[in-house]
């Protein structure tokens, strides 16, 4: 069973696999059921959805968790004990990737799924209800209508290059000290894309604090997708940009 094997490869504890696998199977069932009407993913094949969407989304779970934990600690210190809910947003959620798998894997954090298409929002709300994801809110609007400085971590699967307009909109919705975490493909394409935006890869020797327009690339291993090297689409990376 690829889903369970994939979760094992992604270093989920067995107790979490026992909890998460049935949730993801229920989610996949809903995706297949509504895919033809809502155009949620580009396949209705079970194993393709497992590998290219569910496991791909979860390949960054430890990195997202670490970002959220660090951000929560920073908020607690800066607010001197005042309550402030950390918000992780999935921008352009579509069928719920990566937001729903991440929200299921990280129930201790609050997720907002931002999607402009009403019918997809209806699917997302239904899926969150079926999976019992109390930490998920769905917002039916475009990125540009998201309140400024309202998000701590913005994550998204970017299948097209970032441009200046989109990056400006993304940075605007982040709180000071917030982070963008973009799922991307080839490292070489990332270098070209970010270079065109005036950003440079973080120098690990000096850190990002010395360069406000620095970003970090984290290689991701997606089980059964990145196990082999035949094909550029098999390379996956997470791009981290801090505000």
CSV table of C-alpha atoms in Angstrom, one decimal:
chain,number,residue,atom,x,y,z
A,1,UNK,CA,0.0,0.0,0.0
A,2,UNK,CA,1.8,3.1,-1.3
A,3,UNK,CA,0.2,5.5,1.2
A,4,UNK,CA,1.3,3.7,4.3
A,5,UNK,CA,4.7,3.0,2.8
A,6,UNK,CA,5.1,6.6,1.8
A,7,UNK,CA,4.2,7.8,5.3
A,8,UNK,CA,6.8,5.5,6.7
A,9,UNK,CA,9.4,6.9,4.3
A,10,UNK,CA,8.5,10.4,5.4
A,11,UNK,CA,9.4,9.5,9.0
A,12,UNK,CA,5.9,9.7,10.5
A,13,UNK,CA,5.7,7.7,13.8
A,14,UNK,CA,3.7,4.5,13.5
A,15,UNK,CA,1.0,5.9,15.8
A,16,UNK,CA,0.6,8.9,13.5
A,17,UNK,CA,0.5,6.7,10.4
A,18,UNK,CA,-2.3,4.7,12.0
A,19,UNK,CA,-4.2,8.0,12.5
A,20,UNK,CA,-3.3,9.7,9.3
A,21,UNK,CA,-3.6,7.0,6.7
A,22,UNK,CA,-7.4,6.5,7.1
A,23,UNK,CA,-7.9,10.2,6.9
A,24,UNK,CA,-6.0,10.5,3.7
A,25,UNK,CA,-7.9,7.5,2.2
A,26,UNK,CA,-11.2,9.3,3.0
A,27,UNK,CA,-9.8,12.4,1.4
A,28,UNK,CA,-8.8,10.6,-1.7
A,29,UNK,CA,-12.2,9.0,-2.0
A,30,UNK,CA,-13.8,12.5,-1.9
A,31,UNK,CA,-11.4,13.8,-4.5
A,32,UNK,CA,-12.1,11.0,-6.9
A,33,UNK,CA,-15.9,11.4,-6.3
A,34,UNK,CA,-15.9,15.1,-7.1
A,35,UNK,CA,-13.0,15.4,-9.4
A,36,UNK,CA,-14.9,15.3,-12.7
A,37,UNK,CA,-17.3,18.0,-11.6
A,38,UNK,CA,-14.9,20.3,-9.8
A,39,UNK,CA,-11.6,19.7,-11.8
A,40,UNK,CA,-9.6,19.3,-8.5
A,41,UNK,CA,-6.6,17.3,-9.7
A,42,UNK,CA,-5.3,16.1,-13.0
A,43,UNK,CA,-5.9,12.5,-12.4
A,44,UNK,CA,-8.4,10.2,-10.7
A,45,UNK,CA,-6.0,7.3,-10.3
A,46,UNK,CA,-5.7,6.4,-6.6
A,47,UNK,CA,-1.9,5.8,-6.6
A,48,UNK,CA,-1.2,8.9,-8.7
A,49,UNK,CA,-3.1,11.0,-6.2
A,50,UNK,CA,-1.2,9.3,-3.3
A,51,UNK,CA,2.2,10.1,-4.8
A,52,UNK,CA,1.8,13.3,-6.8
A,53,UNK,CA,-0.5,15.1,-4.4
A,54,UNK,CA,-0.7,13.6,-0.9
A,55,UNK,CA,2.9,12.5,-0.4
A,56,UNK,CA,4.1,15.5,-2.3
A,57,UNK,CA,2.2,17.8,0.1
A,58,UNK,CA,3.5,15.9,3.1
A,59,UNK,CA,7.1,15.7,2.0
A,60,UNK,CA,7.7,19.1,3.7
A,61,UNK,CA,5.7,18.3,6.9
A,62,UNK,CA,8.7,18.4,9.2
A,63,UNK,CA,10.0,21.6,7.7
A,64,UNK,CA,6.6,23.3,8.0
A,65,UNK,CA,6.3,22.0,11.6
A,66,UNK,CA,9.7,23.5,12.5
A,67,UNK,CA,8.9,26.8,10.9
A,68,UNK,CA,5.6,26.9,12.8
A,69,UNK,CA,7.2,26.0,16.1
A,70,UNK,CA,9.9,28.6,15.7
A,71,UNK,CA,7.3,31.2,14.7
A,72,UNK,CA,5.1,30.3,17.7
A,73,UNK,CA,8.0,30.7,20.1
A,74,UNK,CA,8.9,34.1,18.6
A,75,UNK,CA,5.3,35.3,18.9
A,76,UNK,CA,5.2,34.2,22.5
A,77,UNK,CA,8.3,36.1,23.4
A,78,UNK,CA,7.4,39.2,21.5
A,79,UNK,CA,3.9,39.4,22.8
A,80,UNK,CA,4.9,38.9,26.5
A,81,UNK,CA,2.3,36.3,27.2
A,82,UNK,CA,-0.5,37.8,25.2
A,83,UNK,CA,-2.5,35.4,23.1
A,84,UNK,CA,-1.9,35.3,19.3
A,85,UNK,CA,-3.0,32.4,17.1
A,86,UNK,CA,-0.4,31.3,14.6
A,87,UNK,CA,-1.9,31.1,11.1
A,88,UNK,CA,-0.7,28.9,8.3
A,89,UNK,CA,-2.3,29.6,5.0
A,90,UNK,CA,-2.5,27.5,1.8
A,91,UNK,CA,-2.7,30.0,-1.0
A,92,UNK,CA,-4.7,28.9,-4.0
A,93,UNK,CA,-5.7,25.7,-2.3
A,94,UNK,CA,-7.6,24.2,-5.2
A,95,UNK,CA,-8.4,20.6,-4.2
A,96,UNK,CA,-6.7,21.2,-0.9
A,97,UNK,CA,-3.0,20.6,-1.6
A,98,UNK,CA,-0.8,21.0,0.4
A,99,UNK,CA,-3.2,22.5,3.0
A,100,UNK,CA,-5.5,19.5,3.9
A,101,UNK,CA,-2.7,16.9,4.2
A,102,UNK,CA,-0.6,19.3,6.3
A,103,UNK,CA,-3.6,20.3,8.5
A,104,UNK,CA,-4.3,16.6,9.1
A,105,UNK,CA,-0.7,15.9,9.9
A,106,UNK,CA,-0.3,19.0,12.1
A,107,UNK,CA,-3.5,19.3,14.1
A,108,UNK,CA,-1.9,21.6,16.7
A,109,UNK,CA,-1.7,24.4,14.2
A,110,UNK,CA,-4.5,26.5,12.5
A,111,UNK,CA,-4.8,26.4,8.8
A,112,UNK,CA,-6.6,28.8,6.4
A,113,UNK,CA,-7.3,27.5,2.9
A,114,UNK,CA,-7.6,30.4,0.5
A,115,UNK,CA,-9.4,29.6,-2.8
A,116,UNK,CA,-11.1,32.0,-5.2
A,117,UNK,CA,-13.5,29.4,-6.9
A,118,UNK,CA,-16.7,28.9,-4.9
A,119,UNK,CA,-17.3,25.3,-6.0
A,120,UNK,CA,-13.8,24.3,-4.9
A,121,UNK,CA,-14.4,26.0,-1.6
A,122,UNK,CA,-17.5,24.0,-1.1
A,123,UNK,CA,-15.5,20.8,-1.7
A,124,UNK,CA,-12.8,22.0,0.7
A,125,UNK,CA,-15.3,22.7,3.5
A,126,UNK,CA,-17.0,19.3,2.9
A,127,UNK,CA,-13.6,17.5,3.0
A,128,UNK,CA,-12.5,19.2,6.2
A,129,UNK,CA,-15.8,18.3,7.8
A,130,UNK,CA,-15.6,14.6,6.7
A,131,UNK,CA,-12.0,14.4,8.0
A,132,UNK,CA,-12.9,16.2,11.2
A,133,UNK,CA,-10.3,18.9,10.7
A,134,UNK,CA,-11.3,21.4,13.4
A,135,UNK,CA,-8.1,23.4,12.6
A,136,UNK,CA,-9.2,24.3,9.1
A,137,UNK,CA,-11.0,27.4,7.9
A,138,UNK,CA,-11.8,28.0,4.2
A,139,UNK,CA,-11.8,31.5,2.7
A,140,UNK,CA,-13.5,32.1,-0.6
A,141,UNK,CA,-11.5,35.0,-2.0
A,142,UNK,CA,-8.5,35.9,-4.0
A,143,UNK,CA,-5.0,36.3,-2.5
A,144,UNK,CA,-5.2,40.1,-3.0
A,145,UNK,CA,-8.4,40.3,-0.8
A,146,UNK,CA,-6.6,38.6,2.2
A,147,UNK,CA,-6.2,41.1,5.0
A,148,UNK,CA,-2.7,42.5,5.2
A,149,UNK,CA,-0.3,41.2,7.7
A,150,UNK,CA,-2.6,38.4,8.8
A,151,UNK,CA,-0.6,35.2,8.0
A,152,UNK,CA,2.4,33.8,9.8
A,153,UNK,CA,3.3,31.1,7.2
A,154,UNK,CA,2.0,31.0,3.6
A,155,UNK,CA,2.5,27.8,1.8
A,156,UNK,CA,1.6,26.9,-1.7
A,157,UNK,CA,2.4,24.5,-4.6
A,158,UNK,CA,3.8,26.8,-7.3
A,159,UNK,CA,3.4,25.2,-10.7
A,160,UNK,CA,4.2,28.5,-12.4
A,161,UNK,CA,7.1,30.9,-11.9
A,162,UNK,CA,6.7,33.6,-9.2
A,163,UNK,CA,6.5,37.1,-10.7
A,164,UNK,CA,6.9,40.4,-9.0
A,165,UNK,CA,3.2,41.1,-8.7
A,166,UNK,CA,2.5,37.8,-7.0
A,167,UNK,CA,5.4,38.0,-4.7
A,168,UNK,CA,4.4,41.5,-3.7
A,169,UNK,CA,0.9,40.2,-2.9
A,170,UNK,CA,2.2,37.3,-0.9
A,171,UNK,CA,4.6,39.4,1.1
A,172,UNK,CA,1.8,41.8,1.9
A,173,UNK,CA,-0.4,39.2,3.6
A,174,UNK,CA,2.5,38.0,5.8
A,175,UNK,CA,3.0,39.4,9.3
A,176,UNK,CA,6.5,40.9,10.1
A,177,UNK,CA,8.7,37.9,10.6
A,178,UNK,CA,6.4,35.7,8.6
A,179,UNK,CA,7.6,33.1,6.0
A,180,UNK,CA,6.7,31.9,2.6
A,181,UNK,CA,7.2,28.2,1.9
A,182,UNK,CA,6.7,27.4,-1.7
A,183,UNK,CA,6.7,23.9,-3.1
A,184,UNK,CA,8.8,24.0,-6.3
A,185,UNK,CA,10.4,21.7,-8.8
A,186,UNK,CA,13.9,22.0,-10.3
A,187,UNK,CA,16.6,23.8,-8.4
A,188,UNK,CA,18.1,25.3,-11.5
A,189,UNK,CA,14.7,26.9,-12.4
A,190,UNK,CA,14.4,28.2,-8.9
A,191,UNK,CA,17.8,29.9,-9.1
A,192,UNK,CA,16.8,31.6,-12.4
A,193,UNK,CA,13.3,32.5,-11.1
A,194,UNK,CA,14.5,34.0,-7.9
A,195,UNK,CA,17.4,35.8,-9.5
A,196,UNK,CA,15.0,37.6,-11.8
A,197,UNK,CA,13.2,38.8,-8.7
A,198,UNK,CA,16.4,40.2,-7.2
A,199,UNK,CA,16.8,37.5,-4.6
A,200,UNK,CA,19.9,35.4,-3.9
A,201,UNK,CA,20.3,32.1,-2.3
A,202,UNK,CA,21.1,32.2,1.4
A,203,UNK,CA,24.7,31.9,2.3
A,204,UNK,CA,24.7,29.3,5.1
A,205,UNK,CA,27.9,30.8,6.5
A,206,UNK,CA,26.4,34.2,7.2
A,207,UNK,CA,22.7,33.4,7.4
A,208,UNK,CA,19.7,35.3,6.0
A,209,UNK,CA,19.7,38.1,8.6
A,210,UNK,CA,22.5,39.8,6.7
A,211,UNK,CA,20.6,39.8,3.4
A,212,UNK,CA,16.8,40.6,3.6
A,213,UNK,CA,16.4,39.4,0.0
A,214,UNK,CA,17.8,36.0,0.6
A,215,UNK,CA,16.0,32.7,0.3
A,216,UNK,CA,16.7,29.1,1.2
A,217,UNK,CA,16.2,25.9,-0.9
A,218,UNK,CA,15.4,22.7,0.9
A,219,UNK,CA,15.5,19.5,-1.1
A,220,UNK,CA,12.4,17.3,-0.7
A,221,UNK,CA,12.2,13.6,-1.1
A,222,UNK,CA,8.7,12.5,-2.3
A,223,UNK,CA,8.4,8.7,-1.9
A,224,UNK,CA,7.9,6.9,-5.2
A,225,UNK,CA,8.3,10.2,-7.1
A,226,UNK,CA,11.9,11.2,-6.3
A,227,UNK,CA,13.1,7.6,-5.7
A,228,UNK,CA,14.4,7.6,-9.3
A,229,UNK,CA,16.1,10.3,-11.3
A,230,UNK,CA,14.6,9.8,-14.7
A,231,UNK,CA,12.6,13.0,-15.4
A,232,UNK,CA,12.9,16.6,-14.4
A,233,UNK,CA,9.5,16.6,-12.9
A,234,UNK,CA,10.7,14.2,-10.2
A,235,UNK,CA,12.9,16.9,-8.5
A,236,UNK,CA,11.1,18.7,-5.7
A,237,UNK,CA,12.3,21.5,-3.5
A,238,UNK,CA,10.8,23.8,-0.8
A,239,UNK,CA,11.7,27.5,-1.2
A,240,UNK,CA,11.8,29.5,2.0
A,241,UNK,CA,11.5,33.3,1.9
A,242,UNK,CA,11.3,35.4,5.1
A,243,UNK,CA,9.7,38.8,5.5
